[in-house]
Tab-separated table of C-alpha atoms and ligand atoms in Angstrom:
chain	number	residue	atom	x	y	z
A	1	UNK	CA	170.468	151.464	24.933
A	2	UNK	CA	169.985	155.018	26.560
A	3	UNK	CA	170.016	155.294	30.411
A	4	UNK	CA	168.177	157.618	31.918
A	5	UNK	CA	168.386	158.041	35.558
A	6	UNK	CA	166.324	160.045	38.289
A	7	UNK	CA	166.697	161.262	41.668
A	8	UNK	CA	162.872	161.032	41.794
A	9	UNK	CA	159.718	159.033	40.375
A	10	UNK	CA	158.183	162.379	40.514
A	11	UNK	CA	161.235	163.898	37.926
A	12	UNK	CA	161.248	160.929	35.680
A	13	UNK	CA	157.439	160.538	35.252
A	14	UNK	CA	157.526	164.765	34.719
A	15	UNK	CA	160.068	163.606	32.023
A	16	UNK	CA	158.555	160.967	30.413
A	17	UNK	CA	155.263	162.572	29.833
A	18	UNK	CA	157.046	165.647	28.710
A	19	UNK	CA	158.145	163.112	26.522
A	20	UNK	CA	154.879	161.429	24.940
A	21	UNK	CA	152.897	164.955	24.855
A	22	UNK	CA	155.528	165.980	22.828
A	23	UNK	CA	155.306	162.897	20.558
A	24	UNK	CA	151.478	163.162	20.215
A	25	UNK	CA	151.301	166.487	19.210
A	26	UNK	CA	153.470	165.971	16.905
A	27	UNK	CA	152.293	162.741	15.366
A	28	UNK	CA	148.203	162.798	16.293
A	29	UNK	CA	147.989	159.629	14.259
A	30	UNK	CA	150.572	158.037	16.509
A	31	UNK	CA	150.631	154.205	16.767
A	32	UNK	CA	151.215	153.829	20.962
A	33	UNK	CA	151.829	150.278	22.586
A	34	UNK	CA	150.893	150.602	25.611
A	35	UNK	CA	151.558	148.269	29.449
A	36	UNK	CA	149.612	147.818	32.740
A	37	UNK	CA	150.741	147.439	35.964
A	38	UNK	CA	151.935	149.777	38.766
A	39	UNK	CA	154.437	151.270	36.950
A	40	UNK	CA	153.295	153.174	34.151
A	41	UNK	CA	149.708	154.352	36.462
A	42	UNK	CA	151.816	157.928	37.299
A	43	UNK	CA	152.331	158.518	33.399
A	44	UNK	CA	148.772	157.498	32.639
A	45	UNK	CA	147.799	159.932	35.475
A	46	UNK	CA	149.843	163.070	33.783
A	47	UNK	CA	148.907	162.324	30.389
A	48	UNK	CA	144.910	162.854	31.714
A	49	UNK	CA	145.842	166.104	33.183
A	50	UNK	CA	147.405	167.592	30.456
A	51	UNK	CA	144.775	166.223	28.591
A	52	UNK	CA	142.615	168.255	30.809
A	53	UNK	CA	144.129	171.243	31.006
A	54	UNK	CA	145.971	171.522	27.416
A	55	UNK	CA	143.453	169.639	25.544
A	56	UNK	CA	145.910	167.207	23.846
A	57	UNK	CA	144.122	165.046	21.465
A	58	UNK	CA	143.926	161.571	21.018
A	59	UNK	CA	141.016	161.522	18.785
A	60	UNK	CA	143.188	159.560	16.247
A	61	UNK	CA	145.888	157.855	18.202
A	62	UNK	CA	145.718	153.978	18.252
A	63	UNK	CA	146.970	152.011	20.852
A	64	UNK	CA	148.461	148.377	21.132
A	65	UNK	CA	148.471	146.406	24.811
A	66	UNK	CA	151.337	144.120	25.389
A	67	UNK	CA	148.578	142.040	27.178
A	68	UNK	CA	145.959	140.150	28.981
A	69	UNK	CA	145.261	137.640	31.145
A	70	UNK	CA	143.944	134.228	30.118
A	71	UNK	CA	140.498	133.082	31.566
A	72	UNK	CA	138.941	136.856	32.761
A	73	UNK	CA	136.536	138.634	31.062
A	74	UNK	CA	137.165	141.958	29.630
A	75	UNK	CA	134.205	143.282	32.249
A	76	UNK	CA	136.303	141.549	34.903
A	77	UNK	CA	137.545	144.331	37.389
A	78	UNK	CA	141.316	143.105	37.429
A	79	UNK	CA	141.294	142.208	33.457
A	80	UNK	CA	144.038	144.655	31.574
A	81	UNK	CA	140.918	145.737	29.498
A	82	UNK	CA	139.068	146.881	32.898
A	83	UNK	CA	142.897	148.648	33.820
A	84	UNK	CA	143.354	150.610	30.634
A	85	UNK	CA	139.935	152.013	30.298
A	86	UNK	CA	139.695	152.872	34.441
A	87	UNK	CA	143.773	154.085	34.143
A	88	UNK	CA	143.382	155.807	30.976
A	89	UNK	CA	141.408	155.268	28.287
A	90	UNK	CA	137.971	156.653	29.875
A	91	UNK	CA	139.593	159.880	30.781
A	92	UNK	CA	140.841	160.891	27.186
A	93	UNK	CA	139.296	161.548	24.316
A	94	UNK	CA	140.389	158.474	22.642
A	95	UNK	CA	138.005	156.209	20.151
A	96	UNK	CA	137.948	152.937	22.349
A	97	UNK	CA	137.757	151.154	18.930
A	98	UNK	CA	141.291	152.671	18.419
A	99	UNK	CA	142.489	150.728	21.576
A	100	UNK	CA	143.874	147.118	21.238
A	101	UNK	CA	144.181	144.828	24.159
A	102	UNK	CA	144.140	140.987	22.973
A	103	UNK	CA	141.423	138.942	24.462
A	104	UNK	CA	142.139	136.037	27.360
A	105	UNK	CA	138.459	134.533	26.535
A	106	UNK	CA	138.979	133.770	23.396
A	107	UNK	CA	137.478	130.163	21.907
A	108	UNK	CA	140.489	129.372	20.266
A	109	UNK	CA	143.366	131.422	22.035
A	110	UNK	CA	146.407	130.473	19.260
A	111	UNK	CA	144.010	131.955	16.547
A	112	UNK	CA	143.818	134.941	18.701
A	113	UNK	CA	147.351	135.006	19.277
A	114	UNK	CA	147.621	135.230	14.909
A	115	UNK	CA	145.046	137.609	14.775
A	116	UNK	CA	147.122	140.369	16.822
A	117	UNK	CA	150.633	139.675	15.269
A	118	UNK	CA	148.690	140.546	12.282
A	119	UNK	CA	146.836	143.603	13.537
A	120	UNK	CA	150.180	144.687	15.036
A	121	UNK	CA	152.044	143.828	11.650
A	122	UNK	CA	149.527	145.766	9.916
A	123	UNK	CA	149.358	148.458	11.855
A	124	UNK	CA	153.229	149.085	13.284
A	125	UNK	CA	153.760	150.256	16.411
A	126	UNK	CA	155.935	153.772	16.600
A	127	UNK	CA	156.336	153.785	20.711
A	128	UNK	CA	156.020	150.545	22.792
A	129	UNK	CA	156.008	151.496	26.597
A	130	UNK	CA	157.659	148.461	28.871
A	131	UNK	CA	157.614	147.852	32.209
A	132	UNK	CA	159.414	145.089	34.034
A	133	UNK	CA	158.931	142.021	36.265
A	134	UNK	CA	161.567	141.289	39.046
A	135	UNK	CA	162.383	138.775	37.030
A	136	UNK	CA	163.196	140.620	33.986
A	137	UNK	CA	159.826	139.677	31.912
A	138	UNK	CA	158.666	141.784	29.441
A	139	UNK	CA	155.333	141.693	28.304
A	140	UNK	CA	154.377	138.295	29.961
A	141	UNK	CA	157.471	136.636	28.558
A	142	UNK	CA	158.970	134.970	31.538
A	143	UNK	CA	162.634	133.751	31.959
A	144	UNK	CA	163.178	131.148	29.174
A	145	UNK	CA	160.598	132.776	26.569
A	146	UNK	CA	162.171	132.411	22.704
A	147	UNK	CA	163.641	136.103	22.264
A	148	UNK	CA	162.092	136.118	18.676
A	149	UNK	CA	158.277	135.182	19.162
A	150	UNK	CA	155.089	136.920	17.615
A	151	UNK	CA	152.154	136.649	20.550
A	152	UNK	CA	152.624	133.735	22.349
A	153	UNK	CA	150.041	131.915	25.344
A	154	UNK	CA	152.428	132.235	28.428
A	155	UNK	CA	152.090	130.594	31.717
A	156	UNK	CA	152.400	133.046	34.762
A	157	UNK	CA	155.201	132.312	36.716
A	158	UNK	CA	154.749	131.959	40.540
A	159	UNK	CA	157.045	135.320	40.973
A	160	UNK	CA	154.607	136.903	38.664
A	161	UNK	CA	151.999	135.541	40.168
A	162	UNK	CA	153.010	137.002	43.682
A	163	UNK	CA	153.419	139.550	42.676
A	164	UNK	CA	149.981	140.338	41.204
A	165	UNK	CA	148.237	139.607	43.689
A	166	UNK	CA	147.932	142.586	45.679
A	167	UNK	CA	145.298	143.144	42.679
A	168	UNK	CA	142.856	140.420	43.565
A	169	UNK	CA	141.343	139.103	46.526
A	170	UNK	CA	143.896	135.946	47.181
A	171	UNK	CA	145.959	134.029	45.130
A	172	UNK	CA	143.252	131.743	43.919
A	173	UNK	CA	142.009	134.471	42.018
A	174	UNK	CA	145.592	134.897	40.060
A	175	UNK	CA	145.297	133.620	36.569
A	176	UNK	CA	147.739	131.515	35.535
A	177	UNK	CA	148.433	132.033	31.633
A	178	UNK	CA	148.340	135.017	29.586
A	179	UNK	CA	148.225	136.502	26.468
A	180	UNK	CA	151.221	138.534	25.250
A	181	UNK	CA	152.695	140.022	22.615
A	182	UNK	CA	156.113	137.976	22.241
A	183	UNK	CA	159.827	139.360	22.405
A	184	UNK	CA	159.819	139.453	18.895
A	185	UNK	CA	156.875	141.634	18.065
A	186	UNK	CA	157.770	144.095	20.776
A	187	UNK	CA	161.065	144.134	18.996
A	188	UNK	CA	159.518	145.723	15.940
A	189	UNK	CA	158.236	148.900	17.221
A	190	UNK	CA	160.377	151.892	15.769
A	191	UNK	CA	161.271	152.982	19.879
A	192	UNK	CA	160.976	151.114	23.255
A	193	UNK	CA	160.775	152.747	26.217
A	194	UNK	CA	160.857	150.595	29.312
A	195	UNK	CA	160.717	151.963	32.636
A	196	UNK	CA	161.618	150.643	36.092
A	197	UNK	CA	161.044	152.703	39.571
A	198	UNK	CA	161.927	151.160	42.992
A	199	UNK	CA	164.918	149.180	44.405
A	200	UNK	CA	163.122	145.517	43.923
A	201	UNK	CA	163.790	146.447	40.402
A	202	UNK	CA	167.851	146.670	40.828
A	203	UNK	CA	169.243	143.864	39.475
A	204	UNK	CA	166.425	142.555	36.702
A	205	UNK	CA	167.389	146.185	35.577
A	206	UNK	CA	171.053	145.174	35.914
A	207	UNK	CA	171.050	141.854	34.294
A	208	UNK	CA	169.064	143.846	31.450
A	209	UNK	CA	171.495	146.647	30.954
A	210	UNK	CA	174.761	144.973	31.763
A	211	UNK	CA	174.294	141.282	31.267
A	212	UNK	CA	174.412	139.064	28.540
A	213	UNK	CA	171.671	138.424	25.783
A	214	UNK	CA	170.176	135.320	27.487
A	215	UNK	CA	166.038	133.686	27.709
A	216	UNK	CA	166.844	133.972	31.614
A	217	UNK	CA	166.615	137.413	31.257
A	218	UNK	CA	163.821	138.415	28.701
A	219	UNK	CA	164.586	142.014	28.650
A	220	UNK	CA	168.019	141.630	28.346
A	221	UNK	CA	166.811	140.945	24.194
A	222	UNK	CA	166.349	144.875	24.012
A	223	UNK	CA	170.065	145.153	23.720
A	224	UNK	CA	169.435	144.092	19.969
A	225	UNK	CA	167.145	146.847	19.215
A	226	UNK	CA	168.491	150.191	18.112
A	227	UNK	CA	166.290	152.783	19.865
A	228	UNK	CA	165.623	151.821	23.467
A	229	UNK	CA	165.418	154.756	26.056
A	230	UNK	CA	165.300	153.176	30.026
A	231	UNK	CA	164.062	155.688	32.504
A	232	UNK	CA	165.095	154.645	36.299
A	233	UNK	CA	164.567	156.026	39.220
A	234	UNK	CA	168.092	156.587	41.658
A	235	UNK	CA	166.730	153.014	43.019
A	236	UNK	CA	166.276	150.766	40.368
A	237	UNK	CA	169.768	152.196	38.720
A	238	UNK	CA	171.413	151.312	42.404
A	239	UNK	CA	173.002	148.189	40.969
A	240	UNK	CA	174.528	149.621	37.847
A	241	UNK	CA	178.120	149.586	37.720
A	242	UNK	CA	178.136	152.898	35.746
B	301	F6R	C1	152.141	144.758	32.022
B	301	F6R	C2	153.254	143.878	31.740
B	301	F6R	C3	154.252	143.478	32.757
B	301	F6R	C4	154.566	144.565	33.792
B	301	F6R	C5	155.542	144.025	34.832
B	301	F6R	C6	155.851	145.044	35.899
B	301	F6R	O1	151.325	144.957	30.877
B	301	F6R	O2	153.336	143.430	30.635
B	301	F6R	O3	155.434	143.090	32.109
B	301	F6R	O4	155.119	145.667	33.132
B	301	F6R	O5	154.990	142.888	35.431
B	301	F6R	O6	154.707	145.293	36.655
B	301	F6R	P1	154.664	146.488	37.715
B	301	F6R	O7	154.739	147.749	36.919
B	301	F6R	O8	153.319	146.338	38.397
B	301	F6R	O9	155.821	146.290	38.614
């Protein structure tokens, strides 16, 4: 795994989207899996503006969402369908049919769960973007997920669940499963990227980078793959021993 650290959110997100302009312009057909969350909003934010000013095109990029949750609609205002095309997806020129995000109201949720392993098996993903929970979940897969899964039904975690909830009105309103693409598919993408800003992030970010492979700490599986860039901020590194 590569390590890159940052005195600043504001260097590493000038970075990273240095980073994926690049990588779209070079690839327009570029297969992107994409996450929600707070973390990855100021990347989202600086892909729009170069999109506005450069004119970067994403007219045939497809993109792959680790997830959803389980019981929202897509209309909802808090469902990762709702996030992506408010974050991103409205302010590109992207085809929406080009963007992925599984569906948490499906009839039968295990067929769902098929149906996307095999649209992301089809498909291949050549960037999947990570973010991570204090916990060290990936995806939705909590401490104690299998490490090799295709996408899985997940309960929510009451950590998780916390800390969502600064998106909805109270903690009634927290969903309690999800939808996510397992350890094992996100394993398959040709690169991982997974970034972590902020010092509540220290020692899942730890346990990741200098810990053993374990389910207690999900992320800690991307130690098996062999092209995984981290970007940190000085804060979320402050635990590393190195
Ligand atoms: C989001 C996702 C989650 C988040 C993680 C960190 O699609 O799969 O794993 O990346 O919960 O969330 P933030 O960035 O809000 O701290």
């Amino acid at each position: 795994m590569k390590v890159l650290i940052f005195d600043t959110k504001e260097t590493l997100f000038e970075s990273l989207s240095h980073y994926y302009i690049n990588e779209i312009k070079a690839n327009p057909n570029i297969h992107l899996g994409l996450a929600t969350g707070g973390t990855p909003v100021p990347l989202y934010e600086k892909l729009i503006e170069d999109h506005k000013l450069n004119k970067t095109s994403y007219k045939n990029v497809k993109t792959f969402n680790l997830d959803e949750y389980v019981g929202i609609e897509e209309t909802h205002p808090q469902s990762y369908r709702t996030f992506m095309n408010e974050t991103l997806f409205n302010h590109i020129d992207i085809n929406l049919n080009n963007t992925k995000v599984p569906s948490g109201m499906a009839s039968d949720l295990e067929l769902e769960a098929k149906k996307y392993d095999k649209l992301l098996d089809e498909h291949g993903i050549n960037i999947q973007l990570l973010g991570i929970g204090t916990n060290a979940h990936i995806g939705f897969n909590e401490p104690g997920s299998n490490l090799n899964s295709g996408t899985i039904i997940a309960p929510l975690t009451q950590e998780t669940r916390d800390a969502n909830v600064r998106f909805f009105n109270d903690m009634s309103e927290v969903p309690t499963v999800s939808i996510t693409m397992g350890i094992g598919s996100i394993l398959k993408a040709d690169k991982i990227i997974l970034v972590a800003t902020g010092a509540n992030k220290a020692e899942a970010i730890k346990n990741t980078i200098e810990g053993y492979i374990t389910k207690d700490v999900p992320a800690s599986a991307l130690q098996t793959h062999n092209d995984v860039v981290i970007y940190l901020d000085k804060e979320a590194a402050s635990l590393l021993s190195k």
